[in-house]
Amino acid sequence: MDLHRRRSVLVRMRSDGRQLGKMVRFNNDPAPLKREIAKAGPHAKVVSEATLGWYWAADVLPEAVAEVHLAHPLGVKALAYRRVKNDERDAADLADLLRMGQLPEAWLAPPRTRELRELVRGRHKLVNLRTN
């Protein structure tokens, strides 16, 4: 899954690397995400890059009985140097890395830890504003 601020792209792939159906573009909302993940069957594995706004998807996917994997942004940075760069290709490459067991994973922080991180980030911004 290639997450963006408003819309995301989902590519379903079999364990042998063949793509199942066409890619799906949907608005970032829990209901469409659950609906698309349900099409992949029970216990689907979902990989997304740890970029801005991944929290909501990481919270919704376990409700849809999906196994969540978070790709480390620096580990998949090499994908940025491809000739063809689009959302569908990004999602497919993440799925390929997961399928081959070569996905550089980031730590999937629990919701309570994420809340504390946001508080610290907010305080850091306020301190920077105050000291400038």
Short mmCIF file of C-alpha atoms in Angstrom, two decimals, residues 6-8 25-30 32-33 56:
data_model
loop_
_atom_site.label_atom_id
_atom_site.label_comp_id
_atom_site.label_asym_id
_atom_site.label_seq_id
_atom_site.Cartn_x
_atom_site.Cartn_y
_atom_site.Cartn_z
CA ARG A 6 -5.69 12.21 0.97
CA ARG A 7 -5.69 9.15 -1.28
CA SER A 8 -3.79 5.88 -1.27
CA ARG A 25 -6.97 4.01 -5.54
CA PHE A 26 -9.18 5.08 -2.61
CA ASN A 27 -9.74 8.02 -0.30
CA ASN A 28 -8.06 7.67 3.08
CA ASP A 29 -10.97 6.47 5.12
CA PRO A 30 -11.28 3.34 7.30
CA PRO A 32 -12.86 1.74 1.98
CA LEU A 33 -9.58 0.39 3.38
CA TRP A 56 -4.67 5.64 11.03
#
